[in-house]
CSV table of C-alpha atoms in Angstrom, one decimal:
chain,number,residue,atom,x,y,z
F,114,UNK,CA,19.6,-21.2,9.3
F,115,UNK,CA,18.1,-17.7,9.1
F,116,UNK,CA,18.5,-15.5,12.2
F,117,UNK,CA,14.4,-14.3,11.7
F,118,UNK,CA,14.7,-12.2,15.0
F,119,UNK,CA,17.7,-10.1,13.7
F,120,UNK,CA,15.6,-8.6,10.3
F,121,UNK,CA,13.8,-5.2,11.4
F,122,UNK,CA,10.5,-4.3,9.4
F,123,UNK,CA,11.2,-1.7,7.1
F,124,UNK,CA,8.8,-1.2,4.3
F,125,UNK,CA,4.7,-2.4,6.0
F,126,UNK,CA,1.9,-2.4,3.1
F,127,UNK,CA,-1.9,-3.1,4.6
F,128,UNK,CA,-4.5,-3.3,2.4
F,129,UNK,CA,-8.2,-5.1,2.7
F,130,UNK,CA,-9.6,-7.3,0.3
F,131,UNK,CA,-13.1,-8.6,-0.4
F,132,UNK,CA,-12.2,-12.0,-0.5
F,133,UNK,CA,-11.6,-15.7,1.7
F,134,UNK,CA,-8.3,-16.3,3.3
F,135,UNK,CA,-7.7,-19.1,1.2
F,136,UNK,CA,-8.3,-17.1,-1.8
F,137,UNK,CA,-5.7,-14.6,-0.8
F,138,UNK,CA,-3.2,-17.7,0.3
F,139,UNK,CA,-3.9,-18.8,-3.4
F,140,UNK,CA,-3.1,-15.4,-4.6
F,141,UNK,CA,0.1,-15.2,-3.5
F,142,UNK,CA,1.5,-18.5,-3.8
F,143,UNK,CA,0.2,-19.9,-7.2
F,144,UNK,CA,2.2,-18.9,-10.4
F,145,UNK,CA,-1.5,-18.7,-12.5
F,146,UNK,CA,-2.3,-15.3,-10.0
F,147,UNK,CA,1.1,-14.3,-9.3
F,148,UNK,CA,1.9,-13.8,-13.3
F,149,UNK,CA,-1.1,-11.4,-13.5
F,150,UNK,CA,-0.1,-9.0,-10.6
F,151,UNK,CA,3.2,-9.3,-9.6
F,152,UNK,CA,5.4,-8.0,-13.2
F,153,UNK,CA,4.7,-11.3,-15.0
F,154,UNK,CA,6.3,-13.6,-12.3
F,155,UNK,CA,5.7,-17.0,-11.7
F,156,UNK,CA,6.3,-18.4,-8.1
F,157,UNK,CA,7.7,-21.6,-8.0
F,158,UNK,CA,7.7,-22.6,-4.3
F,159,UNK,CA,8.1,-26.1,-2.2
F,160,UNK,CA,5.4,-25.8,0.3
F,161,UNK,CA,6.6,-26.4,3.7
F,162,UNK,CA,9.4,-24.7,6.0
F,163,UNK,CA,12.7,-24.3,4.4
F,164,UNK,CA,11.5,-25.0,0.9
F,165,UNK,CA,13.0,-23.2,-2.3
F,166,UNK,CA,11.5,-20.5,-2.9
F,167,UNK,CA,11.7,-18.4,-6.4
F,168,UNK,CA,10.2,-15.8,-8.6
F,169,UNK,CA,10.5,-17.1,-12.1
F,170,UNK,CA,10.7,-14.7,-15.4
F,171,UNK,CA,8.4,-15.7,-18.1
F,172,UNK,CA,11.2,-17.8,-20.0
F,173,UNK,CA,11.4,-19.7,-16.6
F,174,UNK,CA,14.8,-17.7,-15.7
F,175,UNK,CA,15.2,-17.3,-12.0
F,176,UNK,CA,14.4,-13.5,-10.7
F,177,UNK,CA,14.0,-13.9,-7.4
F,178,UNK,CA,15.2,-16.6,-5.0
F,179,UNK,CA,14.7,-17.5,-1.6
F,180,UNK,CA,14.1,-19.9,1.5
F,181,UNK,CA,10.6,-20.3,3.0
F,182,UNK,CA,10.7,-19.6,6.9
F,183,UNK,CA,7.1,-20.3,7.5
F,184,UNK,CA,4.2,-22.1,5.6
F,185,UNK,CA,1.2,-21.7,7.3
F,186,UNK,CA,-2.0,-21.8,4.7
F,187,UNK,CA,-4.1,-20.3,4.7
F,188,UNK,CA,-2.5,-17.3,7.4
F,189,UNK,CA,1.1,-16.8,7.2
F,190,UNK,CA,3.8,-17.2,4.7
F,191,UNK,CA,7.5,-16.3,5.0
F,192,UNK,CA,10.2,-16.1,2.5
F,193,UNK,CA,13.9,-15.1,2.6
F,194,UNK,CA,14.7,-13.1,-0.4
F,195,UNK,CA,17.4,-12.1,-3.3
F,196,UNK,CA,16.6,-10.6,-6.5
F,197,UNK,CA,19.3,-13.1,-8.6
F,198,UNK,CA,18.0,-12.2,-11.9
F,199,UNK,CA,20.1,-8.5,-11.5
F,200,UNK,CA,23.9,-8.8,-11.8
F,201,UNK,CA,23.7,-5.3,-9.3
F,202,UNK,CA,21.5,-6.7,-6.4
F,203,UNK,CA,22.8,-10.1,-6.6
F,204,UNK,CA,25.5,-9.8,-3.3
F,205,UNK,CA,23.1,-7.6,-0.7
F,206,UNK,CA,22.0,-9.7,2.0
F,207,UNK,CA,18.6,-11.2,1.9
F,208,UNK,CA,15.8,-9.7,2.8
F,209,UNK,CA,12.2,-11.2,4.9
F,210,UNK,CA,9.0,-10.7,3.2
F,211,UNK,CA,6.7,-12.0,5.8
F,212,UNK,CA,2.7,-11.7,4.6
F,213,UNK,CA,0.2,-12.4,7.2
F,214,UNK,CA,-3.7,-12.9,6.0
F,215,UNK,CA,-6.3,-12.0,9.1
F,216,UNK,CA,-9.8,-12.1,9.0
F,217,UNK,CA,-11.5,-8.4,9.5
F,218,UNK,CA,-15.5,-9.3,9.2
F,219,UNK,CA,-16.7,-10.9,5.8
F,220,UNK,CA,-13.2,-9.6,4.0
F,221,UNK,CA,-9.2,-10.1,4.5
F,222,UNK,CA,-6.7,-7.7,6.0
F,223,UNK,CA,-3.3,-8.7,4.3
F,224,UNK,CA,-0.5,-7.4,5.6
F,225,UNK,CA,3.0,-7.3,4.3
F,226,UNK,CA,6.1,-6.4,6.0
F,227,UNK,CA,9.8,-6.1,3.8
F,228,UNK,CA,12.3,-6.8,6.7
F,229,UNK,CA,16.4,-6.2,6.7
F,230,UNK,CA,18.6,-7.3,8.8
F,231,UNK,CA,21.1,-4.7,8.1
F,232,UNK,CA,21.5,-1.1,8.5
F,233,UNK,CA,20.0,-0.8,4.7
F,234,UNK,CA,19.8,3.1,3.3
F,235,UNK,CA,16.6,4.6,2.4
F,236,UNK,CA,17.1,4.4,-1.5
F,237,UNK,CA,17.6,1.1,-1.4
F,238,UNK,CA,14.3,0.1,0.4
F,239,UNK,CA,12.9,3.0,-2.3
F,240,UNK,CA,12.3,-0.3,-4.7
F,241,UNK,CA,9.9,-2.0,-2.1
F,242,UNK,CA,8.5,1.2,-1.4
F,243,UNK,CA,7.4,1.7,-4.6
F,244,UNK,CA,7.0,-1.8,-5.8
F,245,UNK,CA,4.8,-3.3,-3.0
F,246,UNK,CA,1.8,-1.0,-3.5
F,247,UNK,CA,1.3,-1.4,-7.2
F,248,UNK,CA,1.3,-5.1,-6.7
F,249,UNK,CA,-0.8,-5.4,-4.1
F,250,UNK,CA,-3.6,-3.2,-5.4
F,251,UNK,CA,-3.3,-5.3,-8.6
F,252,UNK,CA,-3.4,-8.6,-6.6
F,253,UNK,CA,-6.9,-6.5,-5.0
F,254,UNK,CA,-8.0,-5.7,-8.4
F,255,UNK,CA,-8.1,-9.7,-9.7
F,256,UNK,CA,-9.0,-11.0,-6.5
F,257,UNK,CA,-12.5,-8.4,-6.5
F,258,UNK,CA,-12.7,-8.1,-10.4
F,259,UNK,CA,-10.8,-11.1,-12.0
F,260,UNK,CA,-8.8,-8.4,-13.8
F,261,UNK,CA,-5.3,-7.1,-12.8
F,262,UNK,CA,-3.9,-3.5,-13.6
F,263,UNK,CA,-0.6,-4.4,-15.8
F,264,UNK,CA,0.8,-1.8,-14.3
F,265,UNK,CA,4.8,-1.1,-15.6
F,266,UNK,CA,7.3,-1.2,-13.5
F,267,UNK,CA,11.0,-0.5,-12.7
F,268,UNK,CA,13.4,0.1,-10.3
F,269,UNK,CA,13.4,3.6,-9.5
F,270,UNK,CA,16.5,5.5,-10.1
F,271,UNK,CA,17.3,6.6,-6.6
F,272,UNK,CA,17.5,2.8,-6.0
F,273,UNK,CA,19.8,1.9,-9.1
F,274,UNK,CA,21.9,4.4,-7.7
F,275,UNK,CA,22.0,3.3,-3.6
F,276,UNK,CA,23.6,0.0,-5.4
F,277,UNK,CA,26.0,1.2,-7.4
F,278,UNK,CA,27.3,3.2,-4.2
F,279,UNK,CA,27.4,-0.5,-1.9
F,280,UNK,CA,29.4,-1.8,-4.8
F,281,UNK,CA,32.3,1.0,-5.2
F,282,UNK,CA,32.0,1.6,-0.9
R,31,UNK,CA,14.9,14.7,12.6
R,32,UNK,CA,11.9,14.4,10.0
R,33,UNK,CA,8.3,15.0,11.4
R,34,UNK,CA,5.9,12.2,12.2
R,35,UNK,CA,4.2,11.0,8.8
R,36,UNK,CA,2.5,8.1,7.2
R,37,UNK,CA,2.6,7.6,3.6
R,38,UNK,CA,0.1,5.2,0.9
R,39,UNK,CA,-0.3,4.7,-2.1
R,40,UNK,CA,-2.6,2.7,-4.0
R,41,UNK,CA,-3.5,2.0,-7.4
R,42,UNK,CA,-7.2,2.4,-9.1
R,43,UNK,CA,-9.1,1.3,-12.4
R,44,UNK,CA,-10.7,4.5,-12.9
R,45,UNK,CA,-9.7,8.0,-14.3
R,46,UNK,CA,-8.7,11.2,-12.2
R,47,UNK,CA,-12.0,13.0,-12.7
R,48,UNK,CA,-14.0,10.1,-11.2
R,49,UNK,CA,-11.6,9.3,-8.3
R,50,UNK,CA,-11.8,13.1,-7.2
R,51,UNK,CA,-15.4,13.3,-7.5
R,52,UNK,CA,-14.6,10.2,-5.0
R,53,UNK,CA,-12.5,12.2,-2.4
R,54,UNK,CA,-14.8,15.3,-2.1
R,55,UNK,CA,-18.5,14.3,-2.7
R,56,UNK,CA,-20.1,13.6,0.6
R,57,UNK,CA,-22.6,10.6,-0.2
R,58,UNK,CA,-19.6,8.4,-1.8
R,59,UNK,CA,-17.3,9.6,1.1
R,60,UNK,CA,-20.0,8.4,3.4
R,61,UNK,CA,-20.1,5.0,2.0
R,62,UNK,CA,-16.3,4.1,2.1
R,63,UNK,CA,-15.8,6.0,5.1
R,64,UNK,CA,-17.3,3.8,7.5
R,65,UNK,CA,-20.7,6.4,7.1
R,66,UNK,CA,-18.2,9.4,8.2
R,67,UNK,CA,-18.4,12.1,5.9
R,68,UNK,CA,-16.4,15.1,5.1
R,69,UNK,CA,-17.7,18.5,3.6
R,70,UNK,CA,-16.4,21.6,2.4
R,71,UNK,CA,-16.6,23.7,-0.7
R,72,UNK,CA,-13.3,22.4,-1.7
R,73,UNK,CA,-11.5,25.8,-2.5
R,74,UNK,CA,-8.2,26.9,-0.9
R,75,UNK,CA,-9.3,28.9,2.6
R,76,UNK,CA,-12.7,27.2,2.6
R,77,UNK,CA,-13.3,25.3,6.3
R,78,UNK,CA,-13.4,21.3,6.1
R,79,UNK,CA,-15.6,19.4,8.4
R,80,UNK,CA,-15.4,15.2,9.4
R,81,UNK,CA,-18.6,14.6,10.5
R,82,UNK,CA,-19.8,10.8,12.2
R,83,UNK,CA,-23.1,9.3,10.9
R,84,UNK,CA,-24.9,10.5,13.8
R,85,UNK,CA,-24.1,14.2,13.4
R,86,UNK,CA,-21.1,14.6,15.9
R,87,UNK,CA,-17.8,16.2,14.7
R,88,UNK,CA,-14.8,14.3,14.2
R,89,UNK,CA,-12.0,16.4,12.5
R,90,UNK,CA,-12.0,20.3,11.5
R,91,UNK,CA,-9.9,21.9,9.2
R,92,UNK,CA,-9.3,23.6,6.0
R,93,UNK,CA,-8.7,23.4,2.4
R,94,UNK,CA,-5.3,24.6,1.6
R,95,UNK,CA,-4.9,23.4,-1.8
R,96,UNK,CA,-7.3,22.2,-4.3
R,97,UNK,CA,-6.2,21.7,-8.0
R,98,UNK,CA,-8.9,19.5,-9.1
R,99,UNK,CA,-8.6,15.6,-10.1
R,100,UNK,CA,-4.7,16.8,-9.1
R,101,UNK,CA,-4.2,17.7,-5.4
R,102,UNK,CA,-5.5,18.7,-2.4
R,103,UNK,CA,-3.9,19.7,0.6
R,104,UNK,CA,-6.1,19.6,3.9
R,105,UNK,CA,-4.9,21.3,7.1
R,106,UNK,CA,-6.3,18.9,9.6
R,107,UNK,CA,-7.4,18.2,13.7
R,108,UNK,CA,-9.1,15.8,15.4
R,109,UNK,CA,-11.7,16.9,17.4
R,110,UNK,CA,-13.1,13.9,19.2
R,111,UNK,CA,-10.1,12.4,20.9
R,112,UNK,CA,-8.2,14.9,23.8
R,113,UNK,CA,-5.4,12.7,23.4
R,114,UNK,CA,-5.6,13.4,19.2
R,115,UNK,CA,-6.4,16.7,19.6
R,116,UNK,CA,-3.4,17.5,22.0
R,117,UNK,CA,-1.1,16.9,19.4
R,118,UNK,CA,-2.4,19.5,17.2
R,119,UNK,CA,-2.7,20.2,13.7
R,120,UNK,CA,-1.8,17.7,11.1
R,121,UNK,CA,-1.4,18.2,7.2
R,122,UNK,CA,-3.0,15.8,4.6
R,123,UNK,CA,-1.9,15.8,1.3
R,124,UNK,CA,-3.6,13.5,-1.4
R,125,UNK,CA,-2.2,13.3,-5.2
R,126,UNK,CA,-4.0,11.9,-8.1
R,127,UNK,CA,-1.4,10.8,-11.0
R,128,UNK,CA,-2.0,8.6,-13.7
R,129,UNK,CA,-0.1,5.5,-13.8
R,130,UNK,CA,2.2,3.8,-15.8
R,131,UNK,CA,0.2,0.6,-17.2
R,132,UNK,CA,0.8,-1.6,-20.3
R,133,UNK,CA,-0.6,-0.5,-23.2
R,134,UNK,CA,-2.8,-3.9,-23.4
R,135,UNK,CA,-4.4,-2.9,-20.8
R,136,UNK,CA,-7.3,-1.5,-22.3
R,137,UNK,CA,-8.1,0.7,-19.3
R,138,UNK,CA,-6.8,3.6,-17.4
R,139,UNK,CA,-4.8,3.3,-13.7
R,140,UNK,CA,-4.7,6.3,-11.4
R,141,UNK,CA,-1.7,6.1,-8.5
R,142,UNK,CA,-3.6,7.8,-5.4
R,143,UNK,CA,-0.7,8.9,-3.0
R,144,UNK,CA,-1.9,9.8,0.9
R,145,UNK,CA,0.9,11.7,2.7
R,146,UNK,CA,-0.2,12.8,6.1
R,147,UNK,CA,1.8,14.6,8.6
R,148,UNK,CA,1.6,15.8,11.7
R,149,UNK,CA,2.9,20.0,12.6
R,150,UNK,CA,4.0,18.9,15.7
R,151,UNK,CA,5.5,16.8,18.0
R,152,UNK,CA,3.8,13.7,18.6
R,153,UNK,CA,2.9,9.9,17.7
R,154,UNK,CA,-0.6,8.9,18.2
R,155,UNK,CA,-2.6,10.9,15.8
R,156,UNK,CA,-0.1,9.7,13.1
R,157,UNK,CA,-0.6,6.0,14.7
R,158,UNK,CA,-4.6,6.1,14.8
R,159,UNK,CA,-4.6,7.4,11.0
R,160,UNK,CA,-2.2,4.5,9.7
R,161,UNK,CA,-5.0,2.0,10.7
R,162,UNK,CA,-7.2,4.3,9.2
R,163,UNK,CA,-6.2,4.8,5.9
R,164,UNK,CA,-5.4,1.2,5.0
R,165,UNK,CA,-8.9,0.6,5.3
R,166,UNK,CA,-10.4,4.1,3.7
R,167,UNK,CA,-8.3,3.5,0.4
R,168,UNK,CA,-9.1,0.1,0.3
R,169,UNK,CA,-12.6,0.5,0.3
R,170,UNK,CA,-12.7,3.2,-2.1
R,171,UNK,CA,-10.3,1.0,-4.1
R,172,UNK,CA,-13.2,-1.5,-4.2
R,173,UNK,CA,-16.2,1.1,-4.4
R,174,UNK,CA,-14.5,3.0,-7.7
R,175,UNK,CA,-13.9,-0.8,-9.7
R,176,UNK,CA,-16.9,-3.4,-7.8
R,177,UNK,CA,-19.0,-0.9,-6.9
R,178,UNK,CA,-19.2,-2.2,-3.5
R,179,UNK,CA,-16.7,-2.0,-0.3
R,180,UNK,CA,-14.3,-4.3,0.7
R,181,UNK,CA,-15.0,-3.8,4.6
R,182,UNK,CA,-17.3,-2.8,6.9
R,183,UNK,CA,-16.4,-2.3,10.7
């Protein structure tokens, strides 16, 4: 079972959306919204603690997989996390992604927290850092305008490099 | 040791000139901004006022960059709160790139980064303007693709 108290929040993203709690909890854990904001990935998830949990390419290849830790619709849901689908990230330990969905007058404040349990070097976290705010402002964008931004993106470089230095250290 | 600083990012339908005319026109600052405003001829040495709906100042500062729909740099105090104000001046930096979006798209992306940092020694200015921003960005986010904010407090 996953230690939850030994992962320390890294990498916090808060952003406010003019929507229901329920139709964030929908955002994030239905494959039809997910494929539109988050790169083209499906989620595939068993609803309820210690599910599987997995980000799915479009060709149904696994790119992310993971435990659920907590399943709490419509306010709080946990996941552990490894990106599988890259030969290079495959062996880092796994990492929390905790998103917690609060009221804040007639819209949402969704907050996401990235959370390591290991001493895990800047570059590496450089992926989150970068990845979490283009989602989430596209998960924004179709939740207030039913369209997302298709933005591109890619592991930064600083990142790709933090991994090849774990594997030859 | 690196200074206190809090960092977003967050990404827009619009285009640089629109979101810029966003960041330094008082009436559309007003309306994501919880009905704070901010003015200031927007040129490099030029003073920078925050000022709350019912006239009182918030923040003071000055411009010290401005490349329009590009950067601008804002050297920055809070006025209101002694405990704020203690800690001295911060600096606010706020880039406008365009993104990288699919080509299907069929609209433009701007990345809006917010670095703000303070001089000094210190953690509750940087603490009371990481709630802040969350909420600033996100309703301009909404204002500059709905038309209409996300949150009201």
């Amino acid at each position: 079972m996953v230690e939850v108290s030994k992962f320390k929040p890294k990498t916090v993203y808060v952003t406010y959306i003019a929507a229901t709690p329920q139709q964030v909890w929908d955002a994030l854990t239905q494959p039809e919204f997910t494929r539109q904001y988050f790169a083209g990935f499906a989620i595939d998830v068993e609803p309820r603690e210690s599910g599987a949990f997995r980000m799915l390419y479009p060709d149904g290849r696994v790119h992310i997989a993971g435990r659920v830790i907590e399943w709490s619709p419509p306010r709080r849901f946990a996941c552990t996390w490894v990106v599988e689908g890259m030969a290079e990230f495959r062996d880092l330990p796994e990492c929390l992604v905790t998103y917690e969905i609060e009221p804040a007058g007639e819209s949402v404040q969704l907050t996401m927290t990235e959370a390591h349990s290991w001493d895990v070097p800047d570059d590496l976290l450089s992926g989150g850092r970068a990845g979490w705010p283009a989602i989430l402002s596209s998960l924004k964008s179709v939740l207030e305008t039913g369209k997302p931004l298709r933005l591109k993106m890619e592991p930064p470089k600083e990142m790709m490099a933090a991994v090849e230095r774990l594997k030859k250290g | 040791m690196s200074k206190p600083k809090f960092v977003y990012v967050t990404y827009i339908r619009t285009t640089p000139e629109k979101l810029w005319a966003a960041l330094t026109d008082p009436q559309t600052i007003r309306t994501y901004w919880f009905g704070i405003t901010a003015e200031s001829d927007w040129k490099p040495g030029s003073p920078w006022t925050l000022t709350f709906a019912d006239g009182r100042t918030a923040d003071t500062g000055e411009i010290l960059e401005a490349v329009p729909h590009k950067r601008l740099v804002i050297r920055w105090r809070n006025e209101f709160k002694p405990e704020l104000k203690a800690e001295g001046w911060s600096r606010c930096t706020m880039e406008i790139e365009m993104a990288d979006y699919y080509p299907d798209f069929g609209g433009k992306a701007v990345k809006l980064t917010i670095s703000h940092e303070l001089e000094g020694e210190g953690t509750k200015f940087i603490e009371a303007v990481s709630g802040g921003w969350p909420k600033i960005m996100s309703n301009l986010k909404s204002l500059l693709e709905t038309g209409d904010v996300a949150f009201a407090e």
